Coordinates of C-alpha atoms in Angstrom, one line a residue:
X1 CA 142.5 170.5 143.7
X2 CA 143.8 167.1 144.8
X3 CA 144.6 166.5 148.4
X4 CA 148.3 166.3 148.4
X5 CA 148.3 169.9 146.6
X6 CA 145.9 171.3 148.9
X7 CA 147.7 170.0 151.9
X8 CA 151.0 171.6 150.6
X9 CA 149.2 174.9 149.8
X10 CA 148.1 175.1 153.6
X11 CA 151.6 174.2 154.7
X12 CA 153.0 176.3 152.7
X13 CA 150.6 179.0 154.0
X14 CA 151.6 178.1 157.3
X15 CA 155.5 178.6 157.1
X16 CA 155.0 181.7 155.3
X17 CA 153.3 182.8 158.1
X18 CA 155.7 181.8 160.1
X19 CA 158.0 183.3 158.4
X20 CA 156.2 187.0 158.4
X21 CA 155.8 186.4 161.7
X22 CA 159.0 185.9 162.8
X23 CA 158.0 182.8 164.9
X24 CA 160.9 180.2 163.7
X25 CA 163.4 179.7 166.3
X26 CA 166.6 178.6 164.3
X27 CA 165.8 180.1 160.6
X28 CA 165.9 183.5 159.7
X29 CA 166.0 184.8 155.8
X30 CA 166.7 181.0 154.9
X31 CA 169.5 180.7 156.5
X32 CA 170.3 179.4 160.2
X33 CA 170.4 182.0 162.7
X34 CA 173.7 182.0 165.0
X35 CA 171.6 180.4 167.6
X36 CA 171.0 177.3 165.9
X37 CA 174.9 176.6 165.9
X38 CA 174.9 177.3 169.3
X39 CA 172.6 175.5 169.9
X40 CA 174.0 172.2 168.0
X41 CA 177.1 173.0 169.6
X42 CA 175.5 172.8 173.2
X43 CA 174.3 169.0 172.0
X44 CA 177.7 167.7 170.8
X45 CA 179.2 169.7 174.1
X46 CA 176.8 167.1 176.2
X47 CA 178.8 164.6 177.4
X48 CA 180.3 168.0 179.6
X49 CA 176.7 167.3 181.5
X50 CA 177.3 163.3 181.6
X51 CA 174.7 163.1 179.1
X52 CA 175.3 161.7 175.1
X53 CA 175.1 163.8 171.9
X54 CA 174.3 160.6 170.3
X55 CA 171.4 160.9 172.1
X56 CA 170.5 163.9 170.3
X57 CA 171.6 163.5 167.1
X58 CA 174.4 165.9 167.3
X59 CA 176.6 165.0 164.8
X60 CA 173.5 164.7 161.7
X61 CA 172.5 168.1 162.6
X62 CA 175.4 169.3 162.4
X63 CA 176.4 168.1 159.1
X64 CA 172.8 170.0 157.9
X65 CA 173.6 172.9 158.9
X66 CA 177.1 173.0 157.4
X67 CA 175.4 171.8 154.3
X68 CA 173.2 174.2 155.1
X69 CA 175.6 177.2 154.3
X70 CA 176.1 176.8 150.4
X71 CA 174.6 179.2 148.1
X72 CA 171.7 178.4 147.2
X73 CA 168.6 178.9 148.9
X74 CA 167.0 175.8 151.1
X75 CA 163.5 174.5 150.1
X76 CA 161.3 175.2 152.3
X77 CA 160.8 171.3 153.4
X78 CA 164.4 171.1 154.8
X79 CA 163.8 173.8 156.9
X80 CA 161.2 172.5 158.2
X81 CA 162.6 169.4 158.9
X82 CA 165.7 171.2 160.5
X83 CA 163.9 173.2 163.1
X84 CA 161.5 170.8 163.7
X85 CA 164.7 168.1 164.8
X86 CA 166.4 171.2 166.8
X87 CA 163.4 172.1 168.3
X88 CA 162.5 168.2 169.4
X89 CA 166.2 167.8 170.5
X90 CA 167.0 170.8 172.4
X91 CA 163.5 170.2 174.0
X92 CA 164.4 167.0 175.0
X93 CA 168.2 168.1 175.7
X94 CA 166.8 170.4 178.6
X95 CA 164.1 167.9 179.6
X96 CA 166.9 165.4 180.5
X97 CA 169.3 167.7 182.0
X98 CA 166.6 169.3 184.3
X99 CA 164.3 166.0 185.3
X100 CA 167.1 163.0 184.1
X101 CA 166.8 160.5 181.5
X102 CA 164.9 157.9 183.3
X103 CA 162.4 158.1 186.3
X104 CA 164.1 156.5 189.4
X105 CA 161.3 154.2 190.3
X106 CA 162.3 152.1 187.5
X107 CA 165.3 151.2 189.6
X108 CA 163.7 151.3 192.8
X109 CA 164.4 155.1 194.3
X110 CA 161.0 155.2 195.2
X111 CA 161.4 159.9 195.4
X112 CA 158.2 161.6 195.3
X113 CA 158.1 163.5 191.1
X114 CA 158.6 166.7 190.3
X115 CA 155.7 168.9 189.9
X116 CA 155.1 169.2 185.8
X117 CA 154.2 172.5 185.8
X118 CA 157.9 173.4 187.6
X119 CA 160.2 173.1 184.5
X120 CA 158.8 173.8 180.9
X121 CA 161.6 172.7 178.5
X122 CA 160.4 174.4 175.8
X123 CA 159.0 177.5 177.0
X124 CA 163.1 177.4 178.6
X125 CA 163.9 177.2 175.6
X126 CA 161.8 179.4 173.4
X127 CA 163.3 181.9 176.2
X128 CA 166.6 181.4 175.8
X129 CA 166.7 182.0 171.8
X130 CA 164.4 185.3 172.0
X131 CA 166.8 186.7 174.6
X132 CA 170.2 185.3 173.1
X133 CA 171.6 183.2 176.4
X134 CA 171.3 179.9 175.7
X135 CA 174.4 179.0 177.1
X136 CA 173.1 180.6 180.4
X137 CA 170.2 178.7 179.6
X138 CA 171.8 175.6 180.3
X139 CA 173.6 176.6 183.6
X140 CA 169.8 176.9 184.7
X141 CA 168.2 174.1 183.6
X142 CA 170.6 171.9 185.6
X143 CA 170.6 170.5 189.1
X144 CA 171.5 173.8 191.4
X145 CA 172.8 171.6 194.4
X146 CA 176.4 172.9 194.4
X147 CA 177.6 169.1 194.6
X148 CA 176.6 168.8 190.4
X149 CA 179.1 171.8 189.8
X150 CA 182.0 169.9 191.5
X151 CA 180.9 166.7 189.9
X152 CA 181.3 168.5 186.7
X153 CA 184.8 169.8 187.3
X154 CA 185.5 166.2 188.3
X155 CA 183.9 165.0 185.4
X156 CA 186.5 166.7 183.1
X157 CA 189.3 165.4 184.9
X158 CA 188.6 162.5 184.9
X159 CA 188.0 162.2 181.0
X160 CA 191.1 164.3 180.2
X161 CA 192.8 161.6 181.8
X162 CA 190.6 158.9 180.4
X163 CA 191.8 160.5 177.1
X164 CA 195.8 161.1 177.9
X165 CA 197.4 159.8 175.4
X166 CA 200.3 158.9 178.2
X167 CA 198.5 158.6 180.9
X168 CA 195.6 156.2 179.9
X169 CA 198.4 153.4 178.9
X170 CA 198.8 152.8 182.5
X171 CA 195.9 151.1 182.7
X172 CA 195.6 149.1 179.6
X173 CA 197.9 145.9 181.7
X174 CA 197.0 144.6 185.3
X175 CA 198.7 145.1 188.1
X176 CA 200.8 141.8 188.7
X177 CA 199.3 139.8 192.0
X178 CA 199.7 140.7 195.3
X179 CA 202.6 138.6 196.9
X180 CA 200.4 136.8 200.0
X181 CA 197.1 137.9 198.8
X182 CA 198.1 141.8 200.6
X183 CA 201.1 144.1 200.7
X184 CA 202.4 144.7 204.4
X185 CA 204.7 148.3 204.9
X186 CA 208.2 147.5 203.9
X187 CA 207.4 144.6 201.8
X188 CA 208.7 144.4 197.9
X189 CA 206.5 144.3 194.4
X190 CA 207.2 144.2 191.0
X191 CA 204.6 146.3 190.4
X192 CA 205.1 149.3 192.4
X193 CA 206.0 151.3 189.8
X194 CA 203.1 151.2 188.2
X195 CA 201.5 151.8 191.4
X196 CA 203.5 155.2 192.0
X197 CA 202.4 156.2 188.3
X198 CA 198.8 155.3 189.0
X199 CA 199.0 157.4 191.9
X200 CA 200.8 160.3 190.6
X201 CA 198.3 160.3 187.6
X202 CA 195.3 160.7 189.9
X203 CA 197.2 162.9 192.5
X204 CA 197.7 160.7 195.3
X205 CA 201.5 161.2 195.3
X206 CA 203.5 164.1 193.7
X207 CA 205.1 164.2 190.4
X208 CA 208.4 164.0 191.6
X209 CA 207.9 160.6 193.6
X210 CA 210.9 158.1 193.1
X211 CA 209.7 154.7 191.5
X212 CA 211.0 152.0 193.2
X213 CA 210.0 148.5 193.8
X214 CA 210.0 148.7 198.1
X215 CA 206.8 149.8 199.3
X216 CA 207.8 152.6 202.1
X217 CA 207.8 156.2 203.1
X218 CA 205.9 159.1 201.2
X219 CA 204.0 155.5 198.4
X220 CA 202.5 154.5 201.8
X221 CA 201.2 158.4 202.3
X222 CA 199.4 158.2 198.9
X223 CA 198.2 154.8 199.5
X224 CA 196.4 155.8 202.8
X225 CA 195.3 159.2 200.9
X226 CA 193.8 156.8 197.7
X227 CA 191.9 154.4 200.8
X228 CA 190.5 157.7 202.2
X229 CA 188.9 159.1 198.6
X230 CA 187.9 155.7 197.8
X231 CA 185.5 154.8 201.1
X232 CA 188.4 152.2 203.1
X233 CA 189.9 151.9 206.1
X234 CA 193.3 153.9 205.7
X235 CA 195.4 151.5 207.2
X236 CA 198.2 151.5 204.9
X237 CA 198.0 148.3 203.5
X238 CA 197.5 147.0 200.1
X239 CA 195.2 144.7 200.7
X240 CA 192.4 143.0 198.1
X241 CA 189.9 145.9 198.6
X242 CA 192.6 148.5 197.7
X243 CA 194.0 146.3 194.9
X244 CA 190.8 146.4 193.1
X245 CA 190.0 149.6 193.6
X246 CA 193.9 150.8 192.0
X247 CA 192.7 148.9 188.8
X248 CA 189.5 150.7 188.0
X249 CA 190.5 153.1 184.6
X250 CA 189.6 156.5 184.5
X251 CA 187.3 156.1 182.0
X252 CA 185.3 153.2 184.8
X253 CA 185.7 156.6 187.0
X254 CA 183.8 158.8 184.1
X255 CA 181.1 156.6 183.9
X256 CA 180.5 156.8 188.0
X257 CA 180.6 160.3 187.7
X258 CA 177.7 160.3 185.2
X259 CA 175.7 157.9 187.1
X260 CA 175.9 160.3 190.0
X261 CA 175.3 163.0 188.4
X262 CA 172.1 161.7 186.8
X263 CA 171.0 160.9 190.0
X264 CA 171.3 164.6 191.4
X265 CA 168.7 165.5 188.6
X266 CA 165.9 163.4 190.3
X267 CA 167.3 162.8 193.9
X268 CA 164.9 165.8 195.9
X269 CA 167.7 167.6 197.6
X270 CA 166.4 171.1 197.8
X271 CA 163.0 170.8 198.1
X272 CA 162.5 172.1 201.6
X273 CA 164.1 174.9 203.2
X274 CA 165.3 172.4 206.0
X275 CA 166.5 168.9 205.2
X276 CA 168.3 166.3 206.1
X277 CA 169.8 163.6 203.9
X278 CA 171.7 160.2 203.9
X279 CA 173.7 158.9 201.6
X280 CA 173.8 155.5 201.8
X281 CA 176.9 154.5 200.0
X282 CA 179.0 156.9 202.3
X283 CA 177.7 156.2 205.4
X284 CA 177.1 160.0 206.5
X285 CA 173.5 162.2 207.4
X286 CA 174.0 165.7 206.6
X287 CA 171.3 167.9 208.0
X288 CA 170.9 171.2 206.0
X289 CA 169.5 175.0 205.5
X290 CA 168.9 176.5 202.2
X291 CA 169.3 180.0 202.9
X292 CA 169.1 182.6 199.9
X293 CA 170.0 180.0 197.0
X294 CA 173.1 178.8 199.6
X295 CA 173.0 175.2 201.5
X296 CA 174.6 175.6 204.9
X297 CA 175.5 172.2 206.3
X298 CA 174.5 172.5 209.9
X299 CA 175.7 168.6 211.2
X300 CA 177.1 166.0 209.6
X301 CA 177.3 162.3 211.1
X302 CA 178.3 159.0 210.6
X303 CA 175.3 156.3 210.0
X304 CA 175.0 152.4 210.6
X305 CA 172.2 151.3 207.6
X306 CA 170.7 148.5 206.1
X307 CA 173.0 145.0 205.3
X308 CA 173.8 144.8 201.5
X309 CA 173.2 141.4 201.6
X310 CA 169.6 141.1 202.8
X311 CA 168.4 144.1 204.5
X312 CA 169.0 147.2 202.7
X313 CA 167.9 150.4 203.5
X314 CA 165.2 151.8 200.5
X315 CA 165.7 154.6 198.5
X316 CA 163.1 157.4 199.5
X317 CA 161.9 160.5 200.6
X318 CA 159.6 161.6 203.6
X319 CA 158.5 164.0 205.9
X320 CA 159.6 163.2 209.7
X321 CA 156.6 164.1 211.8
X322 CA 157.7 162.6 214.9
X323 CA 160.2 162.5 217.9
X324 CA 159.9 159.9 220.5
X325 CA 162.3 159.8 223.6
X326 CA 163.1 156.9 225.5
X327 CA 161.2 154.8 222.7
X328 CA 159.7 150.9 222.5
X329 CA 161.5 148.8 220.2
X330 CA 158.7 147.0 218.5
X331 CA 160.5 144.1 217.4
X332 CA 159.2 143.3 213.5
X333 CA 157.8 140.1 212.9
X334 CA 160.6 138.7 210.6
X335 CA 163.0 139.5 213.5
X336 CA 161.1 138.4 216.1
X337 CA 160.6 135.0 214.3
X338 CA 164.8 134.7 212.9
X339 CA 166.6 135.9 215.8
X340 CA 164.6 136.8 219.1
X341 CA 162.8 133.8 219.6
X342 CA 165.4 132.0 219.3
X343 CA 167.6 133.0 221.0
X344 CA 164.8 132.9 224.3
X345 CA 164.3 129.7 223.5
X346 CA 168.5 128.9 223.5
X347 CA 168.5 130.9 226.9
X348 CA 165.3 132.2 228.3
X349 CA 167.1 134.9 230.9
X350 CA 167.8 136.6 227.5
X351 CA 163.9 137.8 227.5
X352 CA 164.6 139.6 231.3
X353 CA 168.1 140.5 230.6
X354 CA 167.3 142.5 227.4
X355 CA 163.9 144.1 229.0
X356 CA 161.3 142.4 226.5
X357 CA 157.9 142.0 227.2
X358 CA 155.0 140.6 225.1
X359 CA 151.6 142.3 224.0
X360 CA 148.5 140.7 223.2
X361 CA 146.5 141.4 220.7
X362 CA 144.3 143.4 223.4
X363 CA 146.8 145.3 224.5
X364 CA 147.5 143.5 227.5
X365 CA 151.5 143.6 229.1
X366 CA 153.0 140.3 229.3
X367 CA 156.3 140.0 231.7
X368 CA 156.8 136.0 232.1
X369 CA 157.1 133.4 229.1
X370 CA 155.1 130.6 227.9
X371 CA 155.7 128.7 225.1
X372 CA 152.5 129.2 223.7
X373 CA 153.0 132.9 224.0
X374 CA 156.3 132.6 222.1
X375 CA 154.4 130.2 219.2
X376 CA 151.6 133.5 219.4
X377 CA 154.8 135.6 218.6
X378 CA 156.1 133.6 215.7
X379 CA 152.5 132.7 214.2
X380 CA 152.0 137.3 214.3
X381 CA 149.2 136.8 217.2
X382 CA 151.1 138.4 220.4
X383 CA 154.2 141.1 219.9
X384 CA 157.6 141.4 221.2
X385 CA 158.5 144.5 222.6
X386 CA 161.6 145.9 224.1
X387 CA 161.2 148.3 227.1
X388 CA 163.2 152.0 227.2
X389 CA 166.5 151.7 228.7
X390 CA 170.4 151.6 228.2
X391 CA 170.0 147.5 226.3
X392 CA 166.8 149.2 224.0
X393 CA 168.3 148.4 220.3
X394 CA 167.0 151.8 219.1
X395 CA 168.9 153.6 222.0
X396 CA 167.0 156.2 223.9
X397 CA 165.7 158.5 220.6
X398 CA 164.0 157.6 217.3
X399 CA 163.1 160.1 214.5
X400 CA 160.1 159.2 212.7
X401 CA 159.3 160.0 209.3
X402 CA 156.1 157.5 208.5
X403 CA 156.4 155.7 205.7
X404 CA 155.5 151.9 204.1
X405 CA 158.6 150.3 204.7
X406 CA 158.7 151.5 208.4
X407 CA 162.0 152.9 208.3
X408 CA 163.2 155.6 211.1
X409 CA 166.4 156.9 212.3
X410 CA 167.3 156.4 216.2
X411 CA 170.2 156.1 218.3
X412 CA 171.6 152.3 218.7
X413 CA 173.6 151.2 222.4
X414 CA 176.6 149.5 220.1
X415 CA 177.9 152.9 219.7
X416 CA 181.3 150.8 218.3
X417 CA 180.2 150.1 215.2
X418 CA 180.6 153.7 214.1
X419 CA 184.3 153.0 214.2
X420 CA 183.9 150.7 211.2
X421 CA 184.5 151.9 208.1
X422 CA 181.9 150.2 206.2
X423 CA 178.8 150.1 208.3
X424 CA 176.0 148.4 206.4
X425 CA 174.7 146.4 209.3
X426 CA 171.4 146.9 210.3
X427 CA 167.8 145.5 209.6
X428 CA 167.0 148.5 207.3
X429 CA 166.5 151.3 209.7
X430 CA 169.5 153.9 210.1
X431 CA 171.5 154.5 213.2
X432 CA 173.0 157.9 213.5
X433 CA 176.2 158.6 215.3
X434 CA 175.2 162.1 217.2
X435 CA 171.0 162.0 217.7
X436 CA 171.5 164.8 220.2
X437 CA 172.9 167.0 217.6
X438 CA 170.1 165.9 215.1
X439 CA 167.7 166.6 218.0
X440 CA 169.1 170.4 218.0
X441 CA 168.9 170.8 214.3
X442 CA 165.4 169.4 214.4
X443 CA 163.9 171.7 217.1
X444 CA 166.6 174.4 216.5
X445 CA 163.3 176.8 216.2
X446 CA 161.4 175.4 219.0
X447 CA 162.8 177.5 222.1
X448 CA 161.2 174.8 224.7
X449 CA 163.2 171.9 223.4
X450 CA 166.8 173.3 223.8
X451 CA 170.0 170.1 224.8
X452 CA 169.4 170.1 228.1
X453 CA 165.9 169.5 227.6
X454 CA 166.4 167.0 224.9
X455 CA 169.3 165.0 226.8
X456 CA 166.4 164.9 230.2
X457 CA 163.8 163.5 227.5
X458 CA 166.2 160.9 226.1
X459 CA 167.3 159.4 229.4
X460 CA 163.8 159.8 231.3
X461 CA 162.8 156.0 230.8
X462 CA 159.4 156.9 229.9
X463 CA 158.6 157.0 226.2
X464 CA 157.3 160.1 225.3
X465 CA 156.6 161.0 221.5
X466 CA 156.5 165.1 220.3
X467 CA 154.9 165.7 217.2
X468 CA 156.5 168.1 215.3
X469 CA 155.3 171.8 214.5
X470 CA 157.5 171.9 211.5
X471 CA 157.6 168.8 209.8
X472 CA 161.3 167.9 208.3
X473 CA 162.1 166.6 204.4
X474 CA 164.5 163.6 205.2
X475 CA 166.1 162.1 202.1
X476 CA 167.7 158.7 201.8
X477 CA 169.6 159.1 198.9
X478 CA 172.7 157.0 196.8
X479 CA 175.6 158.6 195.6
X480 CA 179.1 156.9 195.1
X481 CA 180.5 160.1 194.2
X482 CA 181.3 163.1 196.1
X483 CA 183.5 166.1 195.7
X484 CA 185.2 167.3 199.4
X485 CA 187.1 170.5 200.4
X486 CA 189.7 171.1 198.1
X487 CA 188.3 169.4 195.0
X488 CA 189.2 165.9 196.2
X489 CA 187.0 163.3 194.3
X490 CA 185.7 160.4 196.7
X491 CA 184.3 157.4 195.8
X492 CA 182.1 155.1 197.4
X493 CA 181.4 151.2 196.7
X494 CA 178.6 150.5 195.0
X495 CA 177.1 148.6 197.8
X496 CA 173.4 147.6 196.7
X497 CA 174.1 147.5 193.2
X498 CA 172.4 150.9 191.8
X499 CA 175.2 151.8 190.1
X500 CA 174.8 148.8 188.1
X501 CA 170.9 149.1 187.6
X502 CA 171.3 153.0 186.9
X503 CA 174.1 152.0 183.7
X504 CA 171.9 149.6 182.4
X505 CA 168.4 151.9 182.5
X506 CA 170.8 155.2 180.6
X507 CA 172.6 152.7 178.0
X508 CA 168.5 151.6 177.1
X509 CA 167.4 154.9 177.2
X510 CA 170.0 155.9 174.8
X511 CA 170.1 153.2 172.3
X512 CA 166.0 153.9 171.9
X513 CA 166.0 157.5 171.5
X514 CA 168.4 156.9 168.5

């Protein structure tokens, strides 16, 4: 017997025992089962999860199993062929909804990875057939944070008026230009009308809004609304940031949507019982219990982080270990070198006034100056250090959560800044609005350390550090997408570019699995 006709016996073997045994997933007397159109209906459904049924070959296995449907009886090869590509893209269906189509290193979210052994994609699968709930199936196998579920209402919106045969038109011409660069309350423009439409299309301003060329009364309420969903300072006016931000389509909004919704598959949000998180391009910690399935937002605050331009705060997760009250500033090298030597050397009461000292590489305290101390400083031989007190630049608390880049959370004396509405202006480390309320939630179940306690610690002028006895997930996180009470979509500026990095990455990962 050649080898060919051997090799076909054994498969042949094989399938029929396949058959007997009842072990095919999607073929039962010949013939698809009602699970396999389920199934490819799920796959050309996708783009409802912001993934692509191209992706999975929706549309070609769909056209077999129509063709499947005709009289006669299917040789044994095609069905082969067809459960083997259901199988494979099902597999790989639930594999990217559960763990995302890319890992986030490649674009620099450095998050620790997913156990393997926590999500089998085809034993979910294999599940879901046997017991018939494959639609259920789904439900499970995506992100549970309850932020994915809004972002998937959103997500629908959003394309049904991406796909509005009416409404889409109003973005397919420009706004005209702004008269002075910015449009003052009171002021005309031609193209207020198609602002009001604009508005009223993503329900800014009610349908019944009058168009009208004079920018005044209830257009300035949906301007300040749109400014508010969209991350800027709600001040009324239509100035360039707003003016950009009323030309990006609906179908630009989809595609943000599916970028953050990608990222809530790999971003570890409910790993821990107790977390806290920042999302960078909001500008807000939210601290966090997951009680019984539920997260219950215990305090949420405003945060200064890292520059966009040249200081911006990595993507990460740790575990904070660490208080320490009335803390040293260390002052890092590259600072030291750019801005704090200098500036002693511009005005050398600036080393008294601001409390810095200088440590030798023994250990010994240094109060006066020398030059050669300050050209120890720059060359790394001798530190800078800032001593506790109401000028310290990490303000009198700083949350520690070791990691390589030596980022921390702490207080900051230019209290200020949190005013501002965008607030990327530190050296990398992240500045939080309230750190006697994060103190609470962070000892909530230590009964030694209650606020009193905390606020004595903070303004002792002794540094103190308390290690943890429960040890806190913190997550620094990027999401320019969030949906708030009421089922109002915000969006956030793409600040350090991950948006853009995160596109690219999915539209590669796409075109190769075709």
């Amino acid at each position: 017997m050649s080898t060919l006709l051997l090799g076909l016996f054994f498969l042949t073997g094989f399938w029929a025992t396949a058959f007997a045994d009842d072990s095919l997933l999607w073929f039962r007397d010949d013939r698809p089962g009602s699970e396999a159109f389920e199934a490819v209906a799920i796959l050309a459904d996708a783009a409802t999860e912001g993934l692509s049924p191209r992706k999975y070959g929706a549309a070609a296995l769909g056209q077999a199993l129509e063709a499947s449907q005709g009289p006669e009886a299917l040789p044994l090869g095609v069905i082969m062929r067809l459960e083997q590509d259901l199988t494979e893209a099902m597999v790989r269906y639930f594999r990217d909804l559960h763990f995302g189509q890319i890992d986030p290193r490649q674009i620099q979210e450095n998050f620790t990875p997913p156990a393997p052994d926590r999500f089998d994609p085809l034993t979910h699968l294999q599940r879901a057939v046997q017991e018939q709930r494959l639609r259920e199936a789904v439900r499970e196998a995506a992100p549970q944070v309850p932020l994915y579920g809004r972002l998937r209402e959103a997500l629908v919106q959003y394309r049904q008026l991406a796909e509005d045969p009416v409404f889409s038109q109003l973005w397919q011409s420009s706004l005209p230009p702004l008269p002075n660069g910015k449009l003052e309350i009171g002021e005309s423009y031609a193209g207020m009308p198609l602002v009001v439409l604009r508005l009223i299309a993503l329900g800014d301003l009610p349908r019944e809004t009058v168009m009208t060329e004079r920018y005044e009364g209830h257009i300035v309420k949906g301007i300040m609304d749109f400014q508010v969903r969209h991350g800027l300072e709600p001040d009324g006016v239509i100035g360039r940031k707003t003016y950009a931000q009323l030309g990006v389509t609906p179908s630009g909004r989809v595609r943000q949507i599916e970028l953050s919704m990608e990222r809530l598959r790999w971003t570890p949000l409910l790993h821990a019982p107790r977390m806290i998180a920042v999302n960078i391009p909001e500008h807000v910690l939210e601290a966090y219990e997951i009680q019984n399935g539920t997260v219950q937002v215990q305090t949420t605050m405003r945060v200064i982080i890292g520059s966009a331009l040249n200081t911006r705060t990595p993507l990460f997760d740790g575990r904070m270990r660490s208080i320490e009250f009335s803390p040293y500033w260390n002052v890092p090298l590259s600072i030291a070198r750019s801005e704090v030597v200098p500036k002693i050397l511009r005005d050398p009461s600036y080393f008294v006034r601001q409390g810095f000292e200088l440590v030798a590489a023994d250990g010994q305290i240094i109060t006066t100056l020398s030059m050669n101390d300050l050209e120890a400083v720059r060359s790394g031989q001798m530190r800078i250090r800032q001593r506790p007190g109401p000028k310290n630049a990490l303000g009198d608390i700083k949350f520690i959560f070791p990691n390589k880049d030596s980022i921390f959370l702490h207080h900051t004396p230019t209290t200020h800044l949190f005013e501002k509405q965008r607030r990327d202006l530190s050296h990398g480390c992240i500045r939080v609005e309230d750190p006697v309320g994060l103190a609470k939630f962070v000892l909530q179940h230590d009964q030694v350390w209650g606020e009193e306690r905390i606020r004595e610690a903070m303004s002792a002028g002794v540094s103190t550090t308390l290690r943890l006895r429960e040890p806190l997930q913190v997550v620094l996180a990027y999401n320019t997408v969030q949906v708030k009470s009421g089922g109002r979509v915000h969006f956030f500026q793409d600040i350090y570019g991950q948006d853009k990095l995160l596109d690219r990455a999915l539209r590669r990962s796409v075109q190769t699995s075709q």
